[in-house]
């Protein structure tokens, strides 16, 4: 069931609302993340017939992190700082307690913050883009509902899924979870107006530049390799070029069937 754009491209700040939100993705704790993707993820673009982890934009993003975080403060000190963070979305969440001033996160924070950090002043802003043509670009992630092939109650399951994606159920489920609605037609529903800052993510969901990560068979392996490469850069055990070259070398062995 599509959940809509979440977090990547959206920054949540303690210093008041910003001009809106241009992004989403799956939830992550604040801290080191793999660089924003450029080039192609799955090699479907004519100019890029294979994944391009070594794209200049990725290398520049990794170098920026290494120069401004790792080398400036020291990998060990950054790790020690992160070790003191509380559990994500608990009352001890580092964003809620002021240890972190800004995070890239999802729309569920609009429901979590009032519960776990009442009184916190915060807002949502878009991440600046490198080029004007990228303005409004956002990432879409989704939850998937399916019926197993060996299900003993297929008809009943189908009836339940039909109900789950109905307008009323989709609205109530998304409001309860603090997720974007599975139906784009609900984006203008007044029920969401009661949730502070939620409109930023609703606007992102309607962007004509919504993108999603590949569902290719090798996607999970590729994501793991990218994460490992970023960690090596963040720990200063590899240069951006070395880390991405290692990933590029592994892509040829992915099962792409």
Short mmCIF file of C-alpha atoms in Angstrom, two decimals:
data_model
loop_
_atom_site.label_atom_id
_atom_site.label_comp_id
_atom_site.label_asym_id
_atom_site.label_seq_id
_atom_site.Cartn_x
_atom_site.Cartn_y
_atom_site.Cartn_z
CA UNK A 1 0.00 0.00 0.00
CA UNK A 2 1.70 3.24 -1.05
CA UNK A 3 2.51 5.42 1.90
CA UNK A 4 3.81 8.39 -0.07
CA UNK A 5 6.96 10.43 0.30
CA UNK A 6 8.45 10.36 3.75
CA UNK A 7 11.64 11.99 4.65
CA UNK A 8 14.58 12.25 2.32
CA UNK A 9 14.79 15.78 1.19
CA UNK A 10 12.97 17.09 4.25
CA UNK A 11 14.78 18.56 7.17
CA UNK A 12 13.11 18.92 10.52
CA UNK A 13 14.42 21.82 12.54
CA UNK A 14 14.09 23.00 16.12
CA UNK A 15 14.20 26.59 14.98
CA UNK A 16 10.76 27.13 13.51
CA UNK A 17 8.99 26.19 10.28
CA UNK A 18 10.72 26.69 6.97
CA UNK A 19 9.46 27.15 3.43
CA UNK A 20 8.08 23.65 3.02
CA UNK A 21 9.34 20.18 2.32
CA UNK A 22 10.75 18.72 -0.85
CA UNK A 23 11.38 15.25 0.18
CA UNK A 24 10.90 11.90 1.98
CA UNK A 25 12.35 8.13 2.30
CA UNK A 26 12.47 5.52 5.00
CA UNK A 27 13.06 6.56 8.58
CA UNK A 28 16.64 6.93 9.75
CA UNK A 29 18.25 8.16 12.89
CA UNK A 30 20.09 11.43 12.50
CA UNK A 31 23.74 11.00 11.70
CA UNK A 32 25.89 9.62 8.90
CA UNK A 33 23.88 8.62 5.87
CA UNK A 34 24.77 7.44 2.43
CA UNK A 35 25.19 10.33 -0.02
CA UNK A 36 22.26 11.62 -2.06
CA UNK A 37 21.96 9.52 -5.18
CA UNK A 38 22.85 10.84 -8.59
CA UNK A 39 23.49 9.08 -11.86
CA UNK A 40 21.27 6.02 -11.83
CA UNK A 41 20.30 3.44 -9.24
CA UNK A 42 19.29 0.58 -11.50
CA UNK A 43 20.87 1.29 -14.88
CA UNK A 44 17.57 1.97 -16.65
CA UNK A 45 18.61 5.34 -18.03
CA UNK A 46 20.07 5.21 -21.57
CA UNK A 47 23.06 7.30 -20.53
CA UNK A 48 23.73 5.04 -17.54
CA UNK A 49 23.28 1.35 -18.43
CA UNK A 50 24.53 0.27 -14.97
CA UNK A 51 24.41 1.59 -11.38
CA UNK A 52 26.72 4.59 -10.98
CA UNK A 53 27.97 4.73 -7.37
CA UNK A 54 31.03 6.70 -8.55
CA UNK A 55 28.98 9.57 -9.94
CA UNK A 56 30.78 12.90 -9.29
CA UNK A 57 27.83 14.12 -7.21
CA UNK A 58 28.13 11.17 -4.86
CA UNK A 59 31.87 11.65 -4.51
CA UNK A 60 31.38 15.35 -3.77
CA UNK A 61 28.80 14.55 -1.07
CA UNK A 62 31.12 12.03 0.57
CA UNK A 63 34.04 14.43 0.45
CA UNK A 64 31.91 17.16 2.03
CA UNK A 65 31.05 14.85 4.95
CA UNK A 66 34.61 13.68 5.39
CA UNK A 67 36.07 17.20 5.27
CA UNK A 68 33.44 18.88 7.46
CA UNK A 69 32.60 16.17 9.97
CA UNK A 70 35.13 13.35 10.13
CA UNK A 71 38.33 15.32 9.67
CA UNK A 72 37.09 18.37 11.56
CA UNK A 73 35.94 16.59 14.71
CA UNK A 74 37.51 13.14 14.46
CA UNK A 75 35.79 9.84 13.70
CA UNK A 76 36.16 8.56 17.27
CA UNK A 77 34.64 11.71 18.77
CA UNK A 78 31.70 11.60 16.35
CA UNK A 79 31.07 7.96 17.29
CA UNK A 80 31.26 8.77 21.00
CA UNK A 81 28.82 11.64 20.53
CA UNK A 82 26.33 9.38 18.77
CA UNK A 83 26.69 6.73 21.46
CA UNK A 84 25.08 9.13 23.92
CA UNK A 85 21.89 9.52 21.95
CA UNK A 86 18.62 8.23 23.33
CA UNK A 87 16.20 5.90 21.57
CA UNK A 88 14.65 7.17 18.37
CA UNK A 89 11.24 8.83 18.89
CA UNK A 90 11.40 8.34 22.65
CA UNK A 91 11.47 11.23 25.12
CA UNK A 92 15.28 10.90 24.96
CA UNK A 93 15.48 11.21 21.17
CA UNK A 94 18.49 13.49 20.46
CA UNK A 95 16.36 15.81 18.35
CA UNK A 96 13.77 16.14 21.10
CA UNK A 97 16.38 16.82 23.80
CA UNK A 98 18.39 19.35 21.79
CA UNK A 99 21.50 17.24 21.15
CA UNK A 100 20.75 17.44 17.43
CA UNK A 101 19.40 20.63 15.88
CA UNK A 102 18.24 19.25 12.55
CA UNK A 103 17.41 15.82 11.13
CA UNK A 104 16.22 14.30 7.86
CA UNK A 105 13.10 12.44 8.86
CA UNK A 106 9.54 11.46 8.03
CA UNK A 107 6.04 12.76 8.43
CA UNK A 108 5.40 10.50 11.43
CA UNK A 109 7.36 13.02 13.50
CA UNK A 110 4.38 15.34 13.25
CA UNK A 111 2.45 12.86 15.42
CA UNK A 112 5.35 11.63 17.56
CA UNK A 113 6.68 15.01 18.67
CA UNK A 114 3.50 16.21 20.41
CA UNK A 115 3.36 12.89 22.29
CA UNK A 116 7.01 12.56 23.26
CA UNK A 117 8.26 16.14 23.30
CA UNK A 118 5.31 18.43 24.04
CA UNK A 119 6.29 22.06 23.87
CA UNK A 120 9.09 21.50 21.37
CA UNK A 121 9.23 24.27 18.79
CA UNK A 122 10.03 22.76 15.42
CA UNK A 123 9.37 23.12 11.73
CA UNK A 124 9.96 21.50 8.36
CA UNK A 125 12.04 22.87 5.51
CA UNK A 126 13.18 21.65 2.12
CA UNK A 127 16.80 20.72 1.57
CA UNK A 128 18.52 23.12 -0.85
CA UNK A 129 19.02 21.69 -4.32
CA UNK A 130 22.19 21.77 -6.39
CA UNK A 131 20.36 22.78 -9.58
CA UNK A 132 17.05 24.61 -10.19
CA UNK A 133 15.69 21.68 -12.20
CA UNK A 134 15.89 19.50 -9.08
CA UNK A 135 13.56 21.73 -7.06
CA UNK A 136 10.60 19.71 -5.83
CA UNK A 137 12.30 16.35 -6.30
CA UNK A 138 11.24 13.91 -3.63
CA UNK A 139 11.62 10.23 -2.79
CA UNK A 140 8.66 7.89 -2.49
CA UNK A 141 8.64 4.84 -0.27
CA UNK A 142 5.75 2.48 0.27
CA UNK A 143 4.49 -0.34 2.40
CA UNK A 144 3.38 -3.41 0.46
CA UNK A 145 0.26 -5.46 1.06
CA UNK A 146 0.08 -8.90 -0.54
CA UNK A 147 -1.63 -12.26 -0.30
CA UNK A 148 0.72 -15.28 -0.07
CA UNK A 149 0.31 -17.82 -2.87
CA UNK A 150 -0.37 -20.58 -0.32
CA UNK A 151 -2.93 -18.58 1.64
CA UNK A 152 -5.88 -20.67 2.87
CA UNK A 153 -8.21 -17.68 2.92
CA UNK A 154 -7.54 -15.77 -0.27
CA UNK A 155 -11.03 -14.40 -0.70
CA UNK A 156 -11.19 -13.16 2.86
CA UNK A 157 -7.72 -11.62 2.53
CA UNK A 158 -8.72 -9.91 -0.70
CA UNK A 159 -11.79 -8.46 0.96
CA UNK A 160 -9.65 -7.17 3.83
CA UNK A 161 -7.13 -5.58 1.47
CA UNK A 162 -9.94 -3.95 -0.47
CA UNK A 163 -11.17 -2.44 2.77
CA UNK A 164 -7.67 -1.34 3.79
CA UNK A 165 -7.22 0.75 0.64
CA UNK A 166 -10.70 2.24 0.76
CA UNK A 167 -10.87 5.96 1.37
CA UNK A 168 -12.18 5.81 4.93
CA UNK A 169 -9.78 3.09 6.10
CA UNK A 170 -6.79 4.67 4.38
CA UNK A 171 -7.57 7.96 6.09
CA UNK A 172 -7.97 6.48 9.57
CA UNK A 173 -4.87 4.29 9.28
CA UNK A 174 -2.63 7.13 8.11
CA UNK A 175 -3.92 9.48 10.80
CA UNK A 176 -3.32 6.86 13.50
CA UNK A 177 0.21 6.09 12.32
CA UNK A 178 1.16 9.62 11.33
CA UNK A 179 1.82 8.45 7.77
CA UNK A 180 0.93 10.04 4.49
CA UNK A 181 -2.28 8.65 2.98
CA UNK A 182 -2.04 5.78 0.51
CA UNK A 183 -4.51 7.59 -1.74
CA UNK A 184 -3.37 10.84 -3.34
CA UNK A 185 -6.99 11.95 -3.40
CA UNK A 186 -6.82 12.30 0.38
CA UNK A 187 -3.99 14.82 0.24
CA UNK A 188 -6.45 17.70 0.56
CA UNK A 189 -8.58 16.08 3.26
CA UNK A 190 -9.20 18.57 6.12
CA UNK A 191 -8.49 15.84 8.68
CA UNK A 192 -4.75 16.33 8.12
CA UNK A 193 -4.92 20.06 8.72
CA UNK A 194 -5.04 19.36 12.46
CA UNK A 195 -1.51 17.92 12.43
CA UNK A 196 1.16 20.59 12.79
CA UNK A 197 3.62 20.83 9.86
CA UNK A 198 2.04 17.83 8.14
CA UNK A 199 1.14 19.93 5.10
CA UNK A 200 4.83 20.09 4.11
CA UNK A 201 4.87 16.34 3.46
CA UNK A 202 1.45 16.42 1.80
CA UNK A 203 2.79 19.00 -0.63
CA UNK A 204 5.83 16.82 -1.32
CA UNK A 205 3.59 13.85 -2.05
CA UNK A 206 1.88 15.79 -4.85
CA UNK A 207 5.14 16.81 -6.53
CA UNK A 208 5.43 15.83 -10.21
CA UNK A 209 9.07 14.95 -9.48
CA UNK A 210 8.39 12.07 -7.11
CA UNK A 211 10.98 9.32 -7.46
CA UNK A 212 11.31 5.88 -5.90
CA UNK A 213 14.21 3.53 -5.28
CA UNK A 214 14.56 0.55 -7.57
CA UNK A 215 12.82 -2.68 -6.69
CA UNK A 216 15.37 -4.66 -8.73
CA UNK A 217 16.39 -8.00 -7.15
CA UNK A 218 19.81 -6.63 -6.26
CA UNK A 219 18.54 -3.39 -4.69
CA UNK A 220 18.94 -4.53 -1.08
CA UNK A 221 22.48 -5.74 -1.71
CA UNK A 222 23.37 -2.51 -3.46
CA UNK A 223 21.94 -0.44 -0.60
CA UNK A 224 23.95 -2.45 1.92
CA UNK A 225 27.14 -1.92 -0.08
CA UNK A 226 26.50 1.81 -0.30
CA UNK A 227 25.92 1.99 3.44
CA UNK A 228 29.14 0.10 4.11
CA UNK A 229 31.02 2.42 1.77
CA UNK A 230 29.68 5.48 3.55
CA UNK A 231 30.69 4.08 6.92
CA UNK A 232 34.24 3.57 5.70
CA UNK A 233 34.37 7.19 4.57
CA UNK A 234 32.81 8.43 7.81
CA UNK A 235 35.38 6.44 9.82
CA UNK A 236 38.14 7.79 7.56
CA UNK A 237 39.34 4.33 6.58
CA UNK A 238 38.79 4.99 2.87
CA UNK A 239 38.63 7.94 0.51
CA UNK A 240 35.34 8.59 -1.32
CA UNK A 241 36.94 7.36 -4.53
CA UNK A 242 38.16 4.15 -2.92
CA UNK A 243 34.84 3.44 -1.25
CA UNK A 244 32.73 3.97 -4.36
CA UNK A 245 35.18 2.07 -6.57
CA UNK A 246 34.73 -0.93 -4.27
CA UNK A 247 30.95 -0.69 -4.65
CA UNK A 248 31.26 -0.35 -8.42
CA UNK A 249 33.39 -3.47 -8.49
CA UNK A 250 30.71 -5.42 -6.66
CA UNK A 251 27.81 -4.30 -8.88
CA UNK A 252 28.92 -6.58 -11.71
CA UNK A 253 28.31 -9.56 -9.47
CA UNK A 254 24.76 -8.68 -8.48
CA UNK A 255 22.03 -11.08 -9.54
CA UNK A 256 19.95 -8.93 -11.86
CA UNK A 257 17.44 -11.44 -13.05
#
